[in-house]
Amino acid sequence: IVACNKMDTCKWSEDRFNEIVKETNGFIKKVGYNPKAVPFVPISGWHGDNMLEETKNMPWYKGWTKETKSGVSKGKTLLEAIDAIEPPTRPTDKPLRLPLQDVYKIGGIGTVPVGRVETGVIKAGMVVKFAPTNVTTEVKSVEMHHEQIPEGLPGDNVGFNVKNVSIKDIRRGNVCGDSKNDPPMEAASFNAQVIVLNHPGQIGAGYTPVLDCHTAHIACKFSELVEKIDRRTGKVMEASPKFVKSGDAAIVK
């Protein structure tokens, strides 16, 4: 949603609103969104225009329209645009993936890892495996907001008590999965699509950045620059480039 605020400061000008829509459209396209799926709403937060109720100060404004896979939706106010957002489906049918945010040792209970369920379901009695440490254990119970729950679903921030695991065996950044259903595995290397937003000088093979992935924060190395690609279309521009610089996109091993 793009809300164009402070319309009162430009005397509710249609031209100024259209100018901002045009500018923002270009930016939205550049970062990979479809402008047709983005509602543009002229508002005044100070006066409350087009926030909850339709304004009388902008008779030229006929409302916003957005096109998504589920169809076309229309409205006038910012609240209607927020209400038109489709909630994402919870991927409960996929294998369990739960990146650990922290691991606590609680007296009388034991080791309690905590994190958000990304996919799948976690419940008491499950035998789970942590990657990349390959620790396997049984879940005794699952809690959310200090209350025991039968299962944790995608989007839930949960804590779960595990059997016979020391706080030293698992840590933040490990990923928990179901040991019987496609458990997470350690990868020695992987290919990533990288966009260099801003970096002094050039980047070549051997570069050692820090990678933040879910809750993990770890050093890695660019072992090979596979190909340079167009950041908008994904088309290959150069195979095995020697270097990449600010503004470039590349597939990197």
C-alpha positions as a Python dict, from the first residue, in 0.01 Angstrom:
ca = {
    (1, 'I'): (0, 0, 0),
    (2, 'V'): (127, 349, -86),
    (3, 'A'): (-35, 619, 127),
    (4, 'C'): (46, 971, 3),
    (5, 'N'): (26, 1178, 322),
    (6, 'K'): (6, 1556, 388),
    (7, 'M'): (-226, 1619, 91),
    (8, 'D'): (-347, 1928, 285),
    (9, 'T'): (-3, 2093, 244),
    (10, 'C'): (-35, 2099, -136),
    (11, 'K'): (-400, 2212, -125),
    (12, 'W'): (-528, 1863, -217),
    (13, 'S'): (-361, 1888, -560),
    (14, 'E'): (-441, 1609, -808),
    (15, 'D'): (-130, 1697, -1013),
    (16, 'R'): (99, 1656, -711),
    (17, 'F'): (-62, 1319, -624),
    (18, 'N'): (-22, 1195, -984),
    (19, 'E'): (340, 1309, -983),
    (20, 'I'): (409, 1102, -670),
    (21, 'V'): (222, 800, -811),
    (22, 'K'): (437, 817, -1126),
    (23, 'E'): (764, 846, -929),
    (24, 'T'): (674, 570, -684),
    (25, 'N'): (553, 342, -965),
    (26, 'G'): (902, 347, -1115),
    (27, 'F'): (1058, 256, -781),
    (28, 'I'): (804, -21, -717),
    (29, 'K'): (878, -178, -1058),
    (30, 'K'): (1253, -154, -994),
    (31, 'V'): (1234, -355, -671),
    (32, 'G'): (1020, -623, -835),
    (33, 'Y'): (658, -546, -740),
    (34, 'N'): (369, -521, -984),
    (35, 'P'): (227, -163, -957),
    (36, 'K'): (-119, -294, -1052),
    (37, 'A'): (-125, -489, -724),
    (38, 'V'): (-44, -179, -516),
    (39, 'P'): (-321, 61, -407),
    (40, 'F'): (-231, 434, -399),
    (41, 'V'): (-429, 637, -143),
    (42, 'P'): (-403, 1018, -101),
    (43, 'I'): (-450, 1097, 270),
    (44, 'S'): (-406, 1364, 535),
    (45, 'G'): (-318, 1213, 870),
    (46, 'W'): (-351, 1554, 1038),
    (47, 'H'): (-707, 1613, 916),
    (48, 'G'): (-808, 1244, 892),
    (49, 'D'): (-896, 1262, 521),
    (50, 'N'): (-929, 922, 347),
    (51, 'M'): (-803, 743, 658),
    (52, 'L'): (-1123, 583, 788),
    (53, 'E'): (-1381, 778, 589),
    (54, 'E'): (-1391, 913, 235),
    (55, 'T'): (-1272, 1275, 201),
    (56, 'K'): (-1474, 1564, 58),
    (57, 'N'): (-1159, 1768, -12),
    (58, 'M'): (-1049, 1560, -314),
    (59, 'P'): (-1352, 1521, -545),
    (60, 'W'): (-1112, 1425, -827),
    (61, 'Y'): (-1009, 1106, -641),
    (62, 'K'): (-1219, 815, -765),
    (63, 'G'): (-1068, 549, -537),
    (64, 'W'): (-793, 286, -553),
    (65, 'T'): (-789, -39, -749),
    (66, 'K'): (-561, -339, -711),
    (67, 'E'): (-534, -657, -917),
    (68, 'T'): (-416, -981, -757),
    (69, 'K'): (-443, -1352, -839),
    (70, 'S'): (-772, -1368, -649),
    (71, 'G'): (-926, -1084, -852),
    (72, 'V'): (-976, -707, -853),
    (73, 'S'): (-1054, -515, -535),
    (74, 'K'): (-1154, -149, -506),
    (75, 'G'): (-1199, 105, -229),
    (76, 'K'): (-1156, 467, -124),
    (77, 'T'): (-988, 481, 218),
    (78, 'L'): (-661, 364, 370),
    (79, 'L'): (-852, 139, 612),
    (80, 'E'): (-1026, -33, 318),
    (81, 'A'): (-686, -86, 152),
    (82, 'I'): (-553, -246, 472),
    (83, 'D'): (-864, -466, 501),
    (84, 'A'): (-813, -579, 139),
    (85, 'I'): (-472, -735, 220),
    (86, 'E'): (-496, -1112, 180),
    (87, 'P'): (-354, -1298, 482),
    (88, 'P'): (-89, -1550, 375),
    (89, 'T'): (-183, -1917, 399),
    (90, 'R'): (-17, -2106, 684),
    (91, 'P'): (206, -2376, 529),
    (92, 'T'): (112, -2652, 778),
    (93, 'D'): (145, -2925, 512),
    (94, 'K'): (519, -2864, 457),
    (95, 'P'): (795, -3030, 664),
    (96, 'L'): (870, -2863, 1000),
    (97, 'R'): (1124, -2579, 996),
    (98, 'L'): (1181, -2387, 1318),
    (99, 'P'): (1492, -2163, 1336),
    (100, 'L'): (1601, -2122, 1699),
    (101, 'Q'): (1605, -1768, 1841),
    (102, 'D'): (1744, -1874, 2180),
    (103, 'V'): (1798, -2173, 2409),
    (104, 'Y'): (1720, -2148, 2782),
    (105, 'K'): (1794, -2373, 3078),
    (106, 'I'): (1499, -2357, 3319),
    (107, 'G'): (1532, -2509, 3666),
    (108, 'G'): (1307, -2810, 3722),
    (109, 'I'): (1214, -2824, 3351),
    (110, 'G'): (1541, -2853, 3157),
    (111, 'T'): (1646, -2726, 2815),
    (112, 'V'): (1389, -2507, 2637),
    (113, 'P'): (1466, -2390, 2279),
    (114, 'V'): (1248, -2103, 2153),
    (115, 'G'): (1174, -1979, 1801),
    (116, 'R'): (908, -1914, 1540),
    (117, 'V'): (754, -2199, 1342),
    (118, 'E'): (812, -2113, 973),
    (119, 'T'): (654, -2423, 815),
    (120, 'G'): (495, -2745, 939),
    (121, 'V'): (370, -2828, 1289),
    (122, 'I'): (549, -2902, 1618),
    (123, 'K'): (379, -3104, 1893),
    (124, 'A'): (460, -3306, 2204),
    (125, 'G'): (588, -3659, 2135),
    (126, 'M'): (759, -3565, 1807),
    (127, 'V'): (1118, -3673, 1755),
    (128, 'V'): (1297, -3365, 1620),
    (129, 'K'): (1639, -3311, 1468),
    (130, 'F'): (1851, -2996, 1486),
    (131, 'A'): (2075, -2894, 1194),
    (132, 'P'): (2365, -2853, 1146),
    (133, 'T'): (2453, -3016, 1484),
    (134, 'N'): (2258, -3338, 1403),
    (135, 'V'): (2119, -3359, 1759),
    (136, 'T'): (1802, -3572, 1775),
    (137, 'T'): (1560, -3561, 2069),
    (138, 'E'): (1195, -3592, 2171),
    (139, 'V'): (968, -3293, 2235),
    (140, 'K'): (813, -3320, 2583),
    (141, 'S'): (579, -3019, 2561),
    (142, 'V'): (512, -2702, 2358),
    (143, 'E'): (430, -2362, 2512),
    (144, 'M'): (323, -2023, 2380),
    (145, 'H'): (289, -1714, 2606),
    (146, 'H'): (357, -1936, 2913),
    (147, 'E'): (64, -2163, 2831),
    (148, 'Q'): (92, -2524, 2717),
    (149, 'I'): (-53, -2576, 2368),
    (150, 'P'): (-126, -2900, 2176),
    (151, 'E'): (74, -2785, 1871),
    (152, 'G'): (267, -2491, 1729),
    (153, 'L'): (167, -2370, 1380),
    (154, 'P'): (346, -2148, 1124),
    (155, 'G'): (378, -1794, 1261),
    (156, 'D'): (365, -1906, 1626),
    (157, 'N'): (651, -1807, 1858),
    (158, 'V'): (690, -2114, 2077),
    (159, 'G'): (912, -2263, 2345),
    (160, 'F'): (943, -2640, 2364),
    (161, 'N'): (1094, -2866, 2627),
    (162, 'V'): (1331, -3135, 2494),
    (163, 'K'): (1469, -3454, 2653),
    (164, 'N'): (1835, -3524, 2733),
    (165, 'V'): (1980, -3225, 2546),
    (166, 'S'): (2230, -2988, 2705),
    (167, 'I'): (2216, -2613, 2647),
    (168, 'K'): (2566, -2655, 2498),
    (169, 'D'): (2443, -2894, 2224),
    (170, 'I'): (2213, -2651, 2040),
    (171, 'R'): (2216, -2273, 1991),
    (172, 'R'): (2061, -1974, 1814),
    (173, 'G'): (2070, -2021, 1436),
    (174, 'N'): (2019, -2400, 1447),
    (175, 'V'): (1709, -2522, 1260),
    (176, 'C'): (1469, -2774, 1413),
    (177, 'G'): (1277, -3020, 1192),
    (178, 'D'): (1084, -3348, 1210),
    (179, 'S'): (1338, -3634, 1208),
    (180, 'K'): (1091, -3856, 1016),
    (181, 'N'): (979, -3602, 753),
    (182, 'D'): (1251, -3435, 542),
    (183, 'P'): (1464, -3307, 833),
    (184, 'P'): (1688, -3002, 771),
    (185, 'M'): (2038, -3093, 652),
    (186, 'E'): (2371, -2915, 668),
    (187, 'A'): (2497, -2784, 331),
    (188, 'A'): (2870, -2748, 261),
    (189, 'S'): (2794, -2491, -10),
    (190, 'F'): (2501, -2335, -194),
    (191, 'N'): (2437, -2097, -484),
    (192, 'A'): (2281, -1761, -399),
    (193, 'Q'): (2148, -1475, -609),
    (194, 'V'): (2318, -1165, -470),
    (195, 'I'): (2251, -797, -541),
    (196, 'V'): (2534, -559, -445),
    (197, 'L'): (2351, -250, -322),
    (198, 'N'): (2648, -51, -201),
    (199, 'H'): (3007, -168, -156),
    (200, 'P'): (3337, 18, -189),
    (201, 'G'): (3552, -126, -469),
    (202, 'Q'): (3502, -462, -639),
    (203, 'I'): (3407, -803, -500),
    (204, 'G'): (3575, -1118, -633),
    (205, 'A'): (3616, -1486, -539),
    (206, 'G'): (3757, -1522, -188),
    (207, 'Y'): (3546, -1237, -44),
    (208, 'T'): (3434, -1320, 314),
    (209, 'P'): (3111, -1148, 420),
    (210, 'V'): (2888, -1225, 719),
    (211, 'L'): (2561, -1398, 628),
    (212, 'D'): (2239, -1337, 820),
    (213, 'C'): (1989, -1613, 738),
    (214, 'H'): (1675, -1653, 955),
    (215, 'T'): (1830, -1635, 1307),
    (216, 'A'): (2181, -1748, 1204),
    (217, 'H'): (2468, -1497, 1185),
    (218, 'I'): (2776, -1660, 1037),
    (219, 'A'): (3086, -1588, 828),
    (220, 'C'): (3098, -1739, 478),
    (221, 'K'): (3310, -1714, 165),
    (222, 'F'): (3236, -1643, -203),
    (223, 'S'): (3421, -1942, -350),
    (224, 'E'): (3314, -1868, -710),
    (225, 'L'): (3128, -1601, -907),
    (226, 'V'): (2914, -1821, -1132),
    (227, 'E'): (2748, -1558, -1353),
    (228, 'K'): (2652, -1192, -1364),
    (229, 'I'): (2280, -1140, -1430),
    (230, 'D'): (2039, -857, -1510),
    (231, 'R'): (1881, -767, -1174),
    (232, 'R'): (1540, -698, -1331),
    (233, 'T'): (1502, -983, -1580),
    (234, 'G'): (1740, -1247, -1439),
    (235, 'K'): (1904, -1294, -1782),
    (236, 'V'): (2269, -1400, -1783),
    (237, 'M'): (2495, -1110, -1885),
    (238, 'E'): (2837, -1266, -1826),
    (239, 'A'): (2960, -1614, -1731),
    (240, 'S'): (3232, -1650, -1462),
    (241, 'P'): (3290, -1276, -1408),
    (242, 'K'): (3615, -1177, -1235),
    (243, 'F'): (3446, -910, -1018),
    (244, 'V'): (3110, -755, -927),
    (245, 'K'): (3053, -400, -800),
    (246, 'S'): (2775, -179, -659),
    (247, 'G'): (2453, -213, -860),
    (248, 'D'): (2543, -558, -999),
    (249, 'A'): (2349, -881, -949),
    (250, 'A'): (2516, -1222, -964),
    (251, 'I'): (2481, -1591, -891),
    (252, 'V'): (2751, -1673, -636),
    (253, 'K'): (2870, -2005, -490),
}
